[in-house]
């Protein structure tokens, strides 16, 4: 899953301690989260491409919708008050937790929808991802699985798609924050580069550890534990 569900709740109290207003802090946290995904997703997308884990027939149509949606989602998020954006983020995290708990087996015989529908779904996913500052994998993988794509290729295609979401969303927040006067130093638009650099550097070392733990834990336990974690995060953001 995109790291935004962890990055954003961690950044908010840090920004509050730095004196940022609640409105600005939420926008900077969401924007900086998307910027970190650009770096962390690039290597994953390249690896999946070399391994052949990309559904080529769907990727261009999906990417087209994701780029438009994520750029637009960043503009929408920038226009929404910070408190409202926190409610949207917290609600999305709680819905994601519910989906993880209730996820079942995909019925056999599903096929990839027509390209216009794939692009439309990509635009919707991109808009949500751009607004809440996460990679689109939490929504792209279930969609591709629903369309009959095997899980390995669904994850690989999602990784490549996430790169488009992150780049377009980051550019969207740079444009949207160009006229903001209350941003901290070392910012470009709503992107706060010290946060992006610190999180990206730490992720390079810690992400492999998370992957190893995930491969050793039972899938059902991992899913339930992470769903419980998402509930805590969602409620904390809503209460904060």
XYZ file of C-alpha atoms in Angstrom:
240
model
C 0.000 0.000 0.000
C 1.131 3.579 -0.519
C 2.922 4.949 2.534
C 0.576 7.928 2.778
C -1.589 6.199 5.381
C 1.443 6.306 7.700
C 3.347 9.324 6.386
C 0.496 11.831 6.646
C -0.540 11.121 10.280
C 3.150 11.237 11.311
C 3.853 14.518 9.521
C 0.840 16.381 10.934
C 2.100 16.710 14.544
C 5.599 17.486 13.241
C 4.247 20.366 11.179
C 2.084 21.544 14.092
C 5.211 21.678 16.279
C 6.848 23.823 13.583
C 3.996 26.322 13.836
C 2.164 25.579 10.599
C -1.561 26.252 10.620
C -3.878 23.249 10.492
C -4.998 24.064 6.939
C -1.484 24.430 5.547
C -0.125 21.427 7.498
C -2.649 18.999 5.997
C -2.025 20.189 2.458
C 1.757 20.021 2.883
C 1.516 16.538 4.435
C -0.598 15.181 1.574
C 1.597 16.801 -1.085
C 4.878 15.678 0.490
C 3.521 12.145 0.830
C 2.857 11.997 -2.914
C 6.363 13.296 -3.637
C 7.936 10.491 -1.573
C 5.980 7.924 -3.591
C 7.677 9.106 -6.798
C 11.036 7.846 -5.550
C 9.904 4.760 -3.656
C 7.716 3.530 -6.538
C 10.197 4.091 -9.375
C 12.495 1.215 -8.416
C 9.554 -1.101 -7.817
C 8.019 -0.272 -11.196
C 11.339 -0.873 -12.962
C 11.780 -4.246 -11.258
C 8.255 -5.389 -12.181
C 8.804 -4.230 -15.768
C 11.937 -6.373 -16.095
C 10.103 -9.341 -14.589
C 7.253 -9.023 -17.066
C 4.659 -8.294 -14.376
C 2.957 -5.539 -16.382
C -0.392 -5.882 -18.157
C 0.579 -3.963 -21.294
C -2.868 -3.922 -22.887
C -4.409 -2.079 -19.941
C -1.541 0.117 -18.747
C -1.761 3.004 -21.292
C -5.519 3.397 -20.801
C -5.201 3.168 -17.024
C -2.299 5.617 -16.905
C -4.148 8.179 -18.995
C -7.010 8.298 -16.526
C -4.718 8.224 -13.496
C -2.640 11.195 -14.670
C -5.668 13.382 -15.311
C -7.376 12.251 -12.117
C -4.416 12.656 -9.773
C -3.531 16.123 -11.096
C -7.174 17.154 -10.711
C -7.360 15.540 -7.266
C -4.424 17.656 -6.099
C -6.210 20.803 -7.270
C -9.396 19.764 -5.480
C -7.497 18.951 -2.284
C -5.727 22.319 -2.347
C -9.089 24.085 -2.588
C -10.584 22.149 0.349
C -10.050 23.412 3.923
C -7.495 21.400 5.881
C -10.047 20.137 8.425
C -12.310 18.867 5.647
C -9.366 17.176 3.953
C -8.501 15.439 7.242
C -12.067 14.104 7.457
C -11.858 12.839 3.864
C -8.505 11.176 4.578
C -9.670 9.597 7.841
C -12.870 8.316 6.252
C -10.968 6.842 3.324
C -8.579 5.003 5.662
C -11.511 3.517 7.616
C -13.165 2.355 4.375
C -9.870 0.812 3.289
C -9.683 -1.084 6.590
C -13.239 -2.369 6.078
C -12.408 -3.527 2.554
C -9.381 -5.433 3.821
C -11.477 -7.209 6.443
C -14.281 -8.125 4.038
C -12.207 -8.935 0.930
C -13.195 -12.236 -0.635
C -12.269 -14.362 -3.604
C -12.725 -12.904 -7.097
C -15.242 -14.894 -9.184
C -13.627 -16.708 -12.150
C -14.236 -15.674 -15.721
C -13.726 -11.937 -15.319
C -12.124 -10.056 -18.243
C -10.605 -6.590 -18.661
C -13.304 -3.986 -19.435
C -13.255 -1.863 -22.596
C -10.515 0.818 -22.748
C -12.872 3.787 -22.122
C -14.092 2.173 -18.912
C -10.509 1.432 -17.807
C -9.621 5.099 -18.378
C -12.701 6.242 -16.455
C -11.861 4.006 -13.506
C -8.269 5.263 -13.653
C -9.483 8.863 -13.491
C -11.633 8.121 -10.443
C -8.813 6.293 -8.674
C -6.346 9.040 -9.549
C -8.646 11.733 -8.190
C -9.026 9.931 -4.865
C -5.298 9.156 -4.645
C -4.376 12.748 -5.460
C -6.742 14.093 -2.817
C -5.631 11.856 0.054
C -1.918 11.650 -0.821
C -1.530 7.903 -1.262
C -0.371 5.690 -4.074
C -3.284 4.318 -6.014
C -2.338 0.701 -5.322
C -4.981 0.341 -2.609
C -7.599 0.785 -5.335
C -5.765 -0.251 -8.518
C -4.913 -3.776 -7.343
C -8.529 -4.631 -6.346
C -9.789 -3.250 -9.668
C -7.319 -5.286 -11.724
C -8.046 -8.404 -9.645
C -11.765 -7.844 -10.237
C -10.984 -7.614 -13.973
C -9.404 -11.081 -13.897
C -5.722 -10.103 -13.749
C -3.598 -12.502 -11.702
C -2.319 -10.984 -8.471
C 1.372 -10.878 -9.471
C 0.581 -8.875 -12.606
C -1.968 -6.750 -10.763
C 0.696 -5.694 -8.268
C 3.257 -5.046 -11.013
C 0.843 -2.989 -13.115
C -0.170 -1.095 -9.989
C 3.461 -0.252 -9.247
C 3.923 1.227 -12.715
C 0.623 3.078 -12.451
C 1.477 4.475 -9.016
C 4.459 6.281 -10.512
C 2.101 8.225 -12.786
C -0.211 9.017 -9.861
C 2.671 10.302 -7.744
C 4.261 12.433 -10.469
C 0.992 14.006 -11.633
C -0.207 14.569 -8.061
C 3.112 16.135 -7.040
C 3.032 18.502 -10.007
C -0.569 19.335 -9.158
C 0.326 20.341 -5.602
C 3.315 22.383 -6.812
C 0.998 24.345 -9.110
C -1.774 24.639 -6.502
C 0.594 25.904 -3.789
C 2.438 28.424 -5.948
C 0.596 31.386 -4.437
C 0.532 30.168 -0.816
C 2.404 32.574 1.483
C 2.390 30.572 4.755
C 4.568 27.686 3.613
C 7.807 26.743 5.417
C 11.235 27.359 3.929
C 12.558 24.738 1.478
C 9.124 24.270 -0.069
C 8.093 24.197 -3.721
C 4.379 24.795 -3.768
C 3.007 22.464 -1.107
C 5.990 20.067 -1.348
C 8.222 20.314 1.741
C 11.553 18.891 0.600
C 13.154 18.144 4.028
C 10.235 15.821 4.804
C 10.401 14.218 1.363
C 14.150 13.621 1.651
C 14.045 12.221 5.185
C 11.153 9.859 4.524
C 12.585 8.653 1.220
C 15.996 7.958 2.738
C 14.503 6.012 5.636
C 12.216 4.054 3.291
C 15.178 2.794 1.259
C 16.515 1.016 4.343
C 13.272 -0.027 6.055
C 11.044 -1.136 3.158
C 13.027 -4.382 2.591
C 12.534 -5.242 6.268
C 8.797 -4.772 5.898
C 8.776 -6.985 2.804
C 10.600 -9.759 4.669
C 8.182 -9.584 7.594
C 5.208 -9.657 5.239
C 6.527 -12.777 3.505
C 6.872 -14.632 6.811
C 3.589 -13.728 8.505
C 0.372 -15.635 7.722
C -1.662 -13.724 5.122
C -4.846 -13.684 7.222
C -3.009 -12.405 10.306
C -1.237 -9.754 8.255
C -4.480 -8.558 6.693
C -6.323 -8.353 10.025
C -3.435 -6.689 11.824
C -3.052 -4.070 9.126
C -6.803 -3.463 9.003
C -6.747 -2.867 12.784
C -3.828 -0.487 12.320
C -5.768 1.439 9.663
C -8.751 1.767 12.007
C -6.509 3.305 14.668
C -4.940 5.691 12.130
C -8.302 6.732 10.680
C -9.876 7.391 14.079
C -6.832 9.299 15.286
C -6.817 11.576 12.248
C -10.560 12.213 12.599
C -10.206 12.925 16.335
C -7.125 15.118 15.860
